[in-house]
Short mmCIF file of C-alpha atoms in Angstrom, two decimals:
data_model
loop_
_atom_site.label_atom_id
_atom_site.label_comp_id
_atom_site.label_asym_id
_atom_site.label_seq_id
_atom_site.Cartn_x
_atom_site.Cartn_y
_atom_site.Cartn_z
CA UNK A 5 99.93 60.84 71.60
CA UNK A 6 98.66 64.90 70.55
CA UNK A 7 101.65 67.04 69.87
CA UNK A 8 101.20 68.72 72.94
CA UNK A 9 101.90 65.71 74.86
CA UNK A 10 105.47 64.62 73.22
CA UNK A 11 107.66 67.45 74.79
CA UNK A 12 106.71 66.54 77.78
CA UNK A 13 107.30 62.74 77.28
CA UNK A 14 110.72 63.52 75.97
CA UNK A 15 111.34 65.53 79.30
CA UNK A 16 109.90 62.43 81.23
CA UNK A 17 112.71 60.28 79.12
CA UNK A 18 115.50 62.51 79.74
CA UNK A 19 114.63 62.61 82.97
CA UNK A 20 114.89 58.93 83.39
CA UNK A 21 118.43 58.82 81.38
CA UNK A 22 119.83 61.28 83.43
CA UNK A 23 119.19 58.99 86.86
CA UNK A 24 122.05 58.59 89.14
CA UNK A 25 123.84 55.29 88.44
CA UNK A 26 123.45 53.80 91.73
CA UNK A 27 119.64 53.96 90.87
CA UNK A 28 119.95 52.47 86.94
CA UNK A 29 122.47 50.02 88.36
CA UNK A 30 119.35 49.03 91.53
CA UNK A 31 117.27 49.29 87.66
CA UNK A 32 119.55 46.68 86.37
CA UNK A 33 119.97 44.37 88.91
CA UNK A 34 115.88 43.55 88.94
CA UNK A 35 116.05 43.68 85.45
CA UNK A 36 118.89 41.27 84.56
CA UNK A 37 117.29 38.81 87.09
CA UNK A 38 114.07 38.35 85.29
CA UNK A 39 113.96 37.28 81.46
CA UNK A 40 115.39 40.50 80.00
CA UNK A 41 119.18 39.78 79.98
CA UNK A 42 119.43 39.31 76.15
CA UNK A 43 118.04 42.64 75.99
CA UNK A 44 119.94 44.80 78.79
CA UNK A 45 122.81 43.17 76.49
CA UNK A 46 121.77 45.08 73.52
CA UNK A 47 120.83 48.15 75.20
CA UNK A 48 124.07 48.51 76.76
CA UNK A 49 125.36 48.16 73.27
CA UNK A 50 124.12 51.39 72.38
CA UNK A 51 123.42 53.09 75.28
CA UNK A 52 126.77 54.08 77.07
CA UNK A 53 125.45 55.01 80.07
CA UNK A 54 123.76 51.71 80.33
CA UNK A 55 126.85 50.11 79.19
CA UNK A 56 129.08 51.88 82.11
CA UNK A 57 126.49 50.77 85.09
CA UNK A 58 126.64 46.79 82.95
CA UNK A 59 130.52 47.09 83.16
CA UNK A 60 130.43 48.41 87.20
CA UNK A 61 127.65 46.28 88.69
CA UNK A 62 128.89 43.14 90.56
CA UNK A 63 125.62 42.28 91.11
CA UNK A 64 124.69 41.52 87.73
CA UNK A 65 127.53 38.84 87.47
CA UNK A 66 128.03 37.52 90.53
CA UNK A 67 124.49 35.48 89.35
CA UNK A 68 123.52 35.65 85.97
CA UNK A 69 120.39 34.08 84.47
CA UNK A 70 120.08 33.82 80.86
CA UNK A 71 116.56 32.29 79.87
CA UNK A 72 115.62 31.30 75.67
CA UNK A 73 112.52 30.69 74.39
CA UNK A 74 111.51 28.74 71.31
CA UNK A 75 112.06 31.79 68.65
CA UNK A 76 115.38 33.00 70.67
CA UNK A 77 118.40 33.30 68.37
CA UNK A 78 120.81 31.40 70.16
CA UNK A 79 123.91 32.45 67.98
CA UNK A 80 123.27 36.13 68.54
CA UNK A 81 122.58 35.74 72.31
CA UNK A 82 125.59 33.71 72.90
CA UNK A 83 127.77 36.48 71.15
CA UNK A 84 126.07 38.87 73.91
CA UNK A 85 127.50 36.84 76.61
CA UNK A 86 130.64 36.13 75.05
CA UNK A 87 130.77 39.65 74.46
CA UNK A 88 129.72 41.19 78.21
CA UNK A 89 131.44 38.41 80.09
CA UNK A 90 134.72 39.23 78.36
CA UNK A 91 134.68 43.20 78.92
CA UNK A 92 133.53 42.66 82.42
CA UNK A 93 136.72 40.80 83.57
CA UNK A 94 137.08 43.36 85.98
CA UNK A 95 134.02 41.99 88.20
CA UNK A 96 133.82 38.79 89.65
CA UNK A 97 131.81 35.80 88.20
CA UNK A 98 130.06 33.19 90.33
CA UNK A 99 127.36 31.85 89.16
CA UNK A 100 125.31 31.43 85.44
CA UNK A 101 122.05 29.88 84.87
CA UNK A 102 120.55 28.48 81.90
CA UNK A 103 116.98 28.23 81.76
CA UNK A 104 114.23 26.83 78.61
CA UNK A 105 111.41 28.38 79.20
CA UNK A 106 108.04 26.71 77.75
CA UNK A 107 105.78 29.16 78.36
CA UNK A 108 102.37 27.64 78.01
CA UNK A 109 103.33 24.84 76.30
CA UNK A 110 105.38 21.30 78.29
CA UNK A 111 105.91 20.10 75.28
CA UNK A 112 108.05 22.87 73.82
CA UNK A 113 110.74 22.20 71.52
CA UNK A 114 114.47 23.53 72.30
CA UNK A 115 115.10 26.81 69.83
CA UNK A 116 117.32 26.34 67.16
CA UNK A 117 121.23 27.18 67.85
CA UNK A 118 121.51 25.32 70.91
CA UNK A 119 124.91 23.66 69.80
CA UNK A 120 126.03 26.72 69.76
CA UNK A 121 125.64 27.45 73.48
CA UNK A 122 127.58 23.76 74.36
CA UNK A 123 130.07 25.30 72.34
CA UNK A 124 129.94 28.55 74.76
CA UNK A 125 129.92 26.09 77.90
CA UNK A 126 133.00 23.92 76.92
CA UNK A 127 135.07 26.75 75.28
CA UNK A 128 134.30 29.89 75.59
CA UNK A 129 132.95 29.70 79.33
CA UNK A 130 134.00 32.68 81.87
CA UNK A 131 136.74 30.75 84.07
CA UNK A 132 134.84 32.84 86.79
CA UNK A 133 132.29 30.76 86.77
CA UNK A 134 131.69 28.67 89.49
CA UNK A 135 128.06 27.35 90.02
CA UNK A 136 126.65 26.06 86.90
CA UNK A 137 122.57 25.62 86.72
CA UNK A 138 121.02 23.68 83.48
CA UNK A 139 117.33 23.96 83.80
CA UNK A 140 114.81 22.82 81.22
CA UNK A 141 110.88 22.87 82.12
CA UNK A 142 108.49 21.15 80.67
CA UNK A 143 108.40 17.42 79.08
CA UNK A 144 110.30 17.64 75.67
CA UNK A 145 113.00 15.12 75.56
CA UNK A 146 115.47 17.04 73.31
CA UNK A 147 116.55 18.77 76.58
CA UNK A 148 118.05 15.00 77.91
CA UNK A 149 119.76 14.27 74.46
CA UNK A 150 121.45 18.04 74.83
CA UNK A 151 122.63 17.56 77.90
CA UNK A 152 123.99 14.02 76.91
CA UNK A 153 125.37 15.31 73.96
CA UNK A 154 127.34 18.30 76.04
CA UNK A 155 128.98 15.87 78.52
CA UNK A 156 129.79 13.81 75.70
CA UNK A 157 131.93 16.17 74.22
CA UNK A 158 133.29 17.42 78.02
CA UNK A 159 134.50 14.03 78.21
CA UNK A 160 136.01 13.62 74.64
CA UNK A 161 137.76 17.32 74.96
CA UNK A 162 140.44 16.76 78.06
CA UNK A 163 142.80 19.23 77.49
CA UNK A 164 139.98 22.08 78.23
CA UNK A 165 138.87 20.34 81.31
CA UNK A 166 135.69 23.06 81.23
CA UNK A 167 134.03 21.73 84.38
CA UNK A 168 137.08 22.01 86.46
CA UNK A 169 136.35 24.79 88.33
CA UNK A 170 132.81 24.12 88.98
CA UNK A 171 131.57 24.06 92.66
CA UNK A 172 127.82 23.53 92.42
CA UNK A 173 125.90 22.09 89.85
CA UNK A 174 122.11 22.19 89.50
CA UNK A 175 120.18 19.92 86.82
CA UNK A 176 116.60 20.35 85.90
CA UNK A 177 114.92 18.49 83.28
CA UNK A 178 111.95 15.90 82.67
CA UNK A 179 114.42 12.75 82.58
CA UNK A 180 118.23 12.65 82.20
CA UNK A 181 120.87 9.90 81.00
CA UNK A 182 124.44 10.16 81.27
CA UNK A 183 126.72 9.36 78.71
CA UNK A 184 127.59 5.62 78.31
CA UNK A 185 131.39 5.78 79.19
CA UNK A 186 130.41 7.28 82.64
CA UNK A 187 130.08 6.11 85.59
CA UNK A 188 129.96 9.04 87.97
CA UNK A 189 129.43 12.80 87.90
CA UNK A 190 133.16 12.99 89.41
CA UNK A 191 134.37 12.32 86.24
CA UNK A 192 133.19 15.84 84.93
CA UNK A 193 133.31 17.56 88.11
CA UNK A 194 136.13 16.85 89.86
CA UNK A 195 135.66 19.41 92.55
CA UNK A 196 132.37 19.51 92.47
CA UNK A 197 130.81 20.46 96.22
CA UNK A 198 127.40 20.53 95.77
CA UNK A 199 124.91 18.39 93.45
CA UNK A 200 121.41 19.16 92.50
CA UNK A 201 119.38 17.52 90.27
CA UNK A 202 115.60 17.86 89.73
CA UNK A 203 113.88 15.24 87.52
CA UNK A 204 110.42 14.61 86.46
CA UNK A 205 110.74 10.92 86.21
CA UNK A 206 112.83 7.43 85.24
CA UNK A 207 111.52 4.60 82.87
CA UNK A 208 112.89 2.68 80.82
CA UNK A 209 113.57 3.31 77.45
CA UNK A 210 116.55 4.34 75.24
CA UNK A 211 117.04 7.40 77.20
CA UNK A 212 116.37 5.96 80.70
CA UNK A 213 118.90 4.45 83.17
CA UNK A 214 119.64 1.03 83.93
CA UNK A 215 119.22 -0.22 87.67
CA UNK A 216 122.61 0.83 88.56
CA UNK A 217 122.57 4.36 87.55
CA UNK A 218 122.38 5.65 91.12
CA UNK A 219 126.03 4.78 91.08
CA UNK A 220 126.53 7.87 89.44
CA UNK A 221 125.69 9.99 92.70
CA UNK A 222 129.26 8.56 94.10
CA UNK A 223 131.32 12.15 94.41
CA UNK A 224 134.20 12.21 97.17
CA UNK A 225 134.27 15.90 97.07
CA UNK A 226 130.71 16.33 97.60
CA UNK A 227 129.63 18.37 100.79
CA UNK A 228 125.56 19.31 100.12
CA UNK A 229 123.44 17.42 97.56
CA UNK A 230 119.58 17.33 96.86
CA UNK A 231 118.49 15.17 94.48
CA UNK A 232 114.21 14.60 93.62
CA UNK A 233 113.37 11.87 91.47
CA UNK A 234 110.08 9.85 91.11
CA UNK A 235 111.63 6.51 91.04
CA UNK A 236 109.23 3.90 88.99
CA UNK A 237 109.12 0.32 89.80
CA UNK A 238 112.47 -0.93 87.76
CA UNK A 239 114.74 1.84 89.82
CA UNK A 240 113.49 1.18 93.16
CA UNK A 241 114.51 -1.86 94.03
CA UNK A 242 116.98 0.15 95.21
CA UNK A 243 118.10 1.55 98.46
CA UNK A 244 118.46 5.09 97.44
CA UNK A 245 119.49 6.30 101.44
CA UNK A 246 121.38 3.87 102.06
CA UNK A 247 123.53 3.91 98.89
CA UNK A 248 124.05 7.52 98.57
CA UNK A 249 125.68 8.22 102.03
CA UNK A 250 127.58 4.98 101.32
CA UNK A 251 129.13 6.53 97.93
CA UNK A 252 129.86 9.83 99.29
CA UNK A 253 132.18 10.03 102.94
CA UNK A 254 132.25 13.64 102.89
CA UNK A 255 128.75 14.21 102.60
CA UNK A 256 127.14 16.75 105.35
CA UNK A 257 123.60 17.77 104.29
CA UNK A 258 121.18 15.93 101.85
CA UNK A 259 117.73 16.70 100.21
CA UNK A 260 116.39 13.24 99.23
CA UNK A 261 112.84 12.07 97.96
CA UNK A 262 111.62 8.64 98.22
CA UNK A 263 108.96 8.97 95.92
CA UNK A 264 108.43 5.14 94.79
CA UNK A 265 104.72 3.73 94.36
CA UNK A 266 106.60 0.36 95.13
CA UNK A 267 107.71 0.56 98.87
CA UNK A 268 106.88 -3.61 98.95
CA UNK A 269 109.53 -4.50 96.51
CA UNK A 270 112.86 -2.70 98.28
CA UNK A 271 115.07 -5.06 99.11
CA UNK A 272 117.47 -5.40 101.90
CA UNK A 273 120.34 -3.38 101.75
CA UNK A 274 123.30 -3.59 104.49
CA UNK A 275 123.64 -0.92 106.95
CA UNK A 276 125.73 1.85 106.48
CA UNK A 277 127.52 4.56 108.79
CA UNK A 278 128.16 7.83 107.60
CA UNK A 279 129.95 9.99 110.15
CA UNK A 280 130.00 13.36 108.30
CA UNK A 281 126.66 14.44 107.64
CA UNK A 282 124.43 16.41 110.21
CA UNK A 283 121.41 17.47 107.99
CA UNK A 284 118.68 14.94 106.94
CA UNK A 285 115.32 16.25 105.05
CA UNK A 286 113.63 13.13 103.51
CA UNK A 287 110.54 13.27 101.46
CA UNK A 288 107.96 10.38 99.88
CA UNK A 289 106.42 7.20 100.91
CA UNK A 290 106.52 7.17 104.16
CA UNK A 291 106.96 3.40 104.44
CA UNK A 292 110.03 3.60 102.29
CA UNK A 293 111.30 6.59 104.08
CA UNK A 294 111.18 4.70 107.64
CA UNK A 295 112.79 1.28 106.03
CA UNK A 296 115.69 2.83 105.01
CA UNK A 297 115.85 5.32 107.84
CA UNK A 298 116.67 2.01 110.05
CA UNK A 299 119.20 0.69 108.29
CA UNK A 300 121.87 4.29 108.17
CA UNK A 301 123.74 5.44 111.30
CA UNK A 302 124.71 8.98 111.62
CA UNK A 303 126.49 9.70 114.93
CA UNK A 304 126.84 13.24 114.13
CA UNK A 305 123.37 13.63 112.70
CA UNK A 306 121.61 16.98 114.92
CA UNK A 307 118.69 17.99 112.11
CA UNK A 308 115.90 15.24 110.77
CA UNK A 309 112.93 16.28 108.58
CA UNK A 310 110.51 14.23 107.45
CA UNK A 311 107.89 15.12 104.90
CA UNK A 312 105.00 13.42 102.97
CA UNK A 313 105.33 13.45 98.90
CA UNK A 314 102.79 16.50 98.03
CA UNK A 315 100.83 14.40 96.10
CA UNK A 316 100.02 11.74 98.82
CA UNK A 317 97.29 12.05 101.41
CA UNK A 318 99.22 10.88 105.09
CA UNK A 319 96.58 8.73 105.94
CA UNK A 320 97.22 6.42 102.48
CA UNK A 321 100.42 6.90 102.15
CA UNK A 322 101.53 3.55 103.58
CA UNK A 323 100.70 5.11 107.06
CA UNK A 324 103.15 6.20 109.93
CA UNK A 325 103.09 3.60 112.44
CA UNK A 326 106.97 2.86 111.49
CA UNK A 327 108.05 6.44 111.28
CA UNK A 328 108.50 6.57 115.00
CA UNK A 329 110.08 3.63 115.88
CA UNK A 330 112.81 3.92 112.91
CA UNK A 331 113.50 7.36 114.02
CA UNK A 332 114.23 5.82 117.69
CA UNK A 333 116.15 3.24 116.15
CA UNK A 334 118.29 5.09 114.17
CA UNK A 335 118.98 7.57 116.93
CA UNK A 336 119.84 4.38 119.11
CA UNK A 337 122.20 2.50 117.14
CA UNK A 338 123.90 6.28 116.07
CA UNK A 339 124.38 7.77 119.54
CA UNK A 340 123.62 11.04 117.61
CA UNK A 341 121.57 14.02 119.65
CA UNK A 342 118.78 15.66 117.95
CA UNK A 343 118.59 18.78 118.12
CA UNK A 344 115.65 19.62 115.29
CA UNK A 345 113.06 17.35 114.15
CA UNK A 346 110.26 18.17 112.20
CA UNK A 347 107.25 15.76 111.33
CA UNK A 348 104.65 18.84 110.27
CA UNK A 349 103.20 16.31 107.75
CA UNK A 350 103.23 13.19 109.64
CA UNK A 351 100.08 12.55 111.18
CA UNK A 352 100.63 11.57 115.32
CA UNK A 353 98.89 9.66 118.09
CA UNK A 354 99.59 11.16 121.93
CA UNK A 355 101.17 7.98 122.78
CA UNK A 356 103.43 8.30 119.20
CA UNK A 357 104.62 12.04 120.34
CA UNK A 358 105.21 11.45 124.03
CA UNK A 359 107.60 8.43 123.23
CA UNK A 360 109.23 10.38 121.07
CA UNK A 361 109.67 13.47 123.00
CA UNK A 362 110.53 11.26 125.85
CA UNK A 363 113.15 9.52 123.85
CA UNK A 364 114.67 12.27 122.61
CA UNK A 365 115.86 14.78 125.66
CA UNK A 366 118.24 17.17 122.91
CA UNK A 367 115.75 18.59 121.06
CA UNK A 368 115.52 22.17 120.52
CA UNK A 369 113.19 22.77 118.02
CA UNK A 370 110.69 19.93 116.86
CA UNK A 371 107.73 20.29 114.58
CA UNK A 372 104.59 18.07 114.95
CA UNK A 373 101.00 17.41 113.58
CA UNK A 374 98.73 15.56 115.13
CA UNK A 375 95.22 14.21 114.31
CA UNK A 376 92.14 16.59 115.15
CA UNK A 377 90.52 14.11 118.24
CA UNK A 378 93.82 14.74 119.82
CA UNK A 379 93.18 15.87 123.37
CA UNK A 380 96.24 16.89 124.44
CA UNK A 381 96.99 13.66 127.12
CA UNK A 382 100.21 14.34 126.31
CA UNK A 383 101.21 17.24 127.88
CA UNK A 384 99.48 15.69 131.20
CA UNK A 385 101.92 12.59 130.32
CA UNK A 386 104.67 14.43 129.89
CA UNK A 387 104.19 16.26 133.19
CA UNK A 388 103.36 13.30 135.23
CA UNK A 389 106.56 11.93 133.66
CA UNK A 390 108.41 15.14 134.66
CA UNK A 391 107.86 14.19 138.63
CA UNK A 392 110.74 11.92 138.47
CA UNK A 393 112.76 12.58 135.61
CA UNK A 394 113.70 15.66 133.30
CA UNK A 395 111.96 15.86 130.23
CA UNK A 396 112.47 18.07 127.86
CA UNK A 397 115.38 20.33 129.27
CA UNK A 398 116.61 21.50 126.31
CA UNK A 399 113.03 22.34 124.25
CA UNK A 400 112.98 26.44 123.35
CA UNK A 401 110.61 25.94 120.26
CA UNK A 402 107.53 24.06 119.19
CA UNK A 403 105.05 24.09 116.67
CA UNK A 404 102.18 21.96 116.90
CA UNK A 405 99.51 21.51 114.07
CA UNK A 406 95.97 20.00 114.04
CA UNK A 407 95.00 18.03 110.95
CA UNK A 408 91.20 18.83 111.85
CA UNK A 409 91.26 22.39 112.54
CA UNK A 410 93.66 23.74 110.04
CA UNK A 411 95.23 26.28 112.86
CA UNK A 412 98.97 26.36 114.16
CA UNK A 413 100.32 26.85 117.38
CA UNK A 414 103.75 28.23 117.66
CA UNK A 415 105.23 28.10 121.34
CA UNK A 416 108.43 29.66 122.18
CA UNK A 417 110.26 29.34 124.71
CA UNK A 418 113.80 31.90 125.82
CA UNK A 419 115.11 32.39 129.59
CA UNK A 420 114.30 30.73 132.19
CA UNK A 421 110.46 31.77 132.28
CA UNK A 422 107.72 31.36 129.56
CA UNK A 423 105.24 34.05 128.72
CA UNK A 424 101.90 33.69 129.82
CA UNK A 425 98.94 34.51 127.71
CA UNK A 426 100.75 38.46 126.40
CA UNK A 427 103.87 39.16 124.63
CA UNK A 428 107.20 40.24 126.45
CA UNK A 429 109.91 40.78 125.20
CA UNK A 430 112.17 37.63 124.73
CA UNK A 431 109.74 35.16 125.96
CA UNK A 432 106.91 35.88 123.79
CA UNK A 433 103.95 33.84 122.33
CA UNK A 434 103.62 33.57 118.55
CA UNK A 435 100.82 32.60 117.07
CA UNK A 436 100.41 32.59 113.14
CA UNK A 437 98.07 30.95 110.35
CA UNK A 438 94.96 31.09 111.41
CA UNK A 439 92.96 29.69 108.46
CA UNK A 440 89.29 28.96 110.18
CA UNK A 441 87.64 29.58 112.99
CA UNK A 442 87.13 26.05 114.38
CA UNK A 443 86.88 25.01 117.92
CA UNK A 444 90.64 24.98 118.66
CA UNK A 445 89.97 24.05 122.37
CA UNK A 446 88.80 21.00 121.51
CA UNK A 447 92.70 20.18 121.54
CA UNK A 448 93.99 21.61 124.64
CA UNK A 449 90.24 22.11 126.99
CA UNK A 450 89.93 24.80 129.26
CA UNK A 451 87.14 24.84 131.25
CA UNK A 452 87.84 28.69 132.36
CA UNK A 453 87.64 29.49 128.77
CA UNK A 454 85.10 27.47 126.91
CA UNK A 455 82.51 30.08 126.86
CA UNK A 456 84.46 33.27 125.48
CA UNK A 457 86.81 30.66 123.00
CA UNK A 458 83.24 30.02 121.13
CA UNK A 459 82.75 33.42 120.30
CA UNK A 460 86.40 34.86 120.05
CA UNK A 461 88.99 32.93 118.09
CA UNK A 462 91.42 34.87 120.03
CA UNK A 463 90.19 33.81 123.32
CA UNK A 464 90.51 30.18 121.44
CA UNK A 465 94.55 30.97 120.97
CA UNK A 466 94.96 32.69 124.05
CA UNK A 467 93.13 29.97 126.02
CA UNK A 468 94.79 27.07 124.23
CA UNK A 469 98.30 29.02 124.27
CA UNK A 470 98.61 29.16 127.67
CA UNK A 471 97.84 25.79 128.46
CA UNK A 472 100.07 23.93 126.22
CA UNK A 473 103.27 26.49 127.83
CA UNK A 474 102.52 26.05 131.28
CA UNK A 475 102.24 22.14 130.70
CA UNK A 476 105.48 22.53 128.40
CA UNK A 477 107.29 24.61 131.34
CA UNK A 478 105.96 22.30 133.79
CA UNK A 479 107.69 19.23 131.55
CA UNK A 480 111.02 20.90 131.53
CA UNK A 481 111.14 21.47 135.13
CA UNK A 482 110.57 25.41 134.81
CA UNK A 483 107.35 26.20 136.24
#
């Protein structure tokens, strides 16, 4: 930088210092939510008009995410919080989340220090606090013996009772074992409302779990839990459905994935009826997701989802000729009403979507896919089938995707009418995605159409759009 260059560089600084502090406080708020909380600490430390918009920004508290590296220095950034957390007493605290960050490397080893922030955690924690989130990327193992080693001492410290307060708890890490003397998270959290944990993998080994740790899951208080785990052959012999809505009675929503390269060796688990929860979204194999999907019964159930493991193809991923009938049977022996089902990633015939459809009158919103020589039969079906009974009365939205084509169609339906072909306003026509140009008639044929949808993809849209509603509005008796 020439000399004559620095005055006004000084000028642009003071400038920037002399911001108003709603502004540096918007400033802090992005900045304290990305990786640079350790050093907003020691800015505000000697900076006071950083330090007053630190000390008068809820913001910043109400979730605060503290990420170490390999080289951090764990003593001085625990001091930091220990420090901040105490002068802002005035602000509410809700949330704190620990994060490892790897970088580049999954094999990255924990920085030196850490004891000192399970020190932090079980004494010198804000009471505030009430979501806790532990998450640790990448594959090294010293993460599991930490977090072992924490609730180790949480359980051997009972006058403190540090987890007391906690709400939600969130666990990330490559495996995880719980300490021997334990036999459920309740023990820890006794209030505990919502459970999340995120794990790589289970084997054996003197780290892994034994066949019963799913027991562990068994929490009275808990309301909401997701749990994603890729269960190896040892672990799922298990029911994990099943067994988690039978451990928890006040359970209302749950995240579960099924992800088991062993759906042949589940065995039979009884039924089980859970009469709390309304909010199903269940991931993996889908022939382990539709064996135990028969065997729970949710009378109050109103949202299913249903969703291949990433990492599986559909069409060899033990198939989906069961998915439909389990659903059916489940909704059967539950008496529940669907109101939103979505099967995006399960591949359908026209004969597997209009028995479903038919069977299920309460649905609202449902999300499909079917296979790319679909021809759209069902619709007719559906309308012939609408001559002498209702079907469909209660659809407003559906979103139909062919596997071949790679295009969505989004229909939506509001009022008593359904746009045709243009938008208006509260019955429109969405249509989003469009990835390639391929023949999308091919799927819903208009012969009035053909010629412009070969050389348009709109005309394709528009053409296949208004087809599939009029059908749909024919089908729910609103033509």
């Amino acid at each position: 930088m020439s000399l004559a260059t620095r005055p006004q560089a000084a000028v642009r600084r003071l400038n920037l210092m002399s911001l108003p502090n709603e502004l540096l406080s918007i400033i802090l708020t992005f900045a304290t939510s990305e990786y640079s909380v350790q050093e907003i600490f020691t800015l505000a430390t000697v900076c006071s008009l950083f330090r007053d918009v630190l000390l008068k920004t809820p913001s910043v508290w109400a979730d605060l995410k503290v990420t170490f590296y390999r080289g951090t220095d764990m003593a001085n950034l625990v001091q930091l919080i220990k420090k901040w957390s105490k002068r802002s007493c005035a602000l509410p605290t809700t949330a704190l989340t620990l994060s490892h960050d790897t970088g580049f490397s999954l094999f990255a080893p924990l920085p030196d220090g850490m004891s000192s922030l399970a020190d932090f955690i079980l004494s010198g924690a804000d009471p505030r606090t009430k979501h806790i989130t532990l998450s640790f990327h990448g594959l090294s193992l010293e993460s599991v013996t930490w977090m072992k080693e924490l609730f180790t001492k949480a359980l051997g410290n009972k006058d403190l009772k540090p987890f007391e307060n906690i709400r939600s708890l969130k666990l990330r890490a490559p495996c995880f074992a719980m300490p021997d003397d334990v036999t459920t998270f309740s023990q820890l959290f006794p209030n505990l409302d919502y459970l999340h944990v995120s794990f790589l993998r289970i084997r054996n080994g003197p780290i892994s779990p034994s066949a019963d740790w799913f027991k562990h899951f068994a929490l009275p208080t808990v309301r909401r839990m997701t749990v994603y785990i890729h269960i190896y052959q040892d672990i799922c012999r298990r029911h994990l459905l099943p067994l988690i809505l039978s451990q928890n009675p006040e359970l209302e929503i749950l995240y579960l994935d099924i992800s088991t390269w062993y759906p042949h060796l589940l065995t039979i688990f009884r039924p089980v009826t859970q009469k709390r929860i309304h909010t199903l979204h269940l991931s993996g194999h889908m022939d382990a997701v539709a064996r135990q999907l028969a065997l729970v019964t949710c009378p109050r159930l109103t949202s299913l989802t249903i969703l291949d493991a990433p990492f599986m193809n559909p069409l060899h991923n033990g198939g989906n000729l069961g998915v439909v009938p389990n659903i059916l049977k489940m909704v059967n022996q539950s008496g529940c009403k669907l109101r939103v089902l979505d099967l995006s990633k399960s591949l359908l015939s026209d004969r597997q979507l209009f028995d479903l459809l038919r069977a299920l009158p309460s649905l609202r919103r449902v999300s499909i896919s079917v296979r790319g020589n679909c021809d759209g039969s069902v619709f007719d079906m559906l309308h012939e089938r609408s001559k002498t009974e209702r079907v469909l009365p209660a659809l407003k939205y559906i979103v139909v995707t062919v596997e071949a084509s790679y295009q969505r169609l989004v229909v939506k339906k509001s009022g008593p009418r359904v746009a045709h072909g243009r938008r208006k306003t509260g019955k429109d026509v969405l249509m989003t995605r469009i990835f390639h140009d391929a023949p999308f008639w091919r799927f819903v044929q208009d012969p009035r159409r053909q010629g412009s949808a070969r050389r348009t993809g709109f005309a394709v849209l528009k053409s296949a759009t208004f087809k599939v509603e009029r059908k749909l509005a024919q089908a729910a008796g609103k033509t």
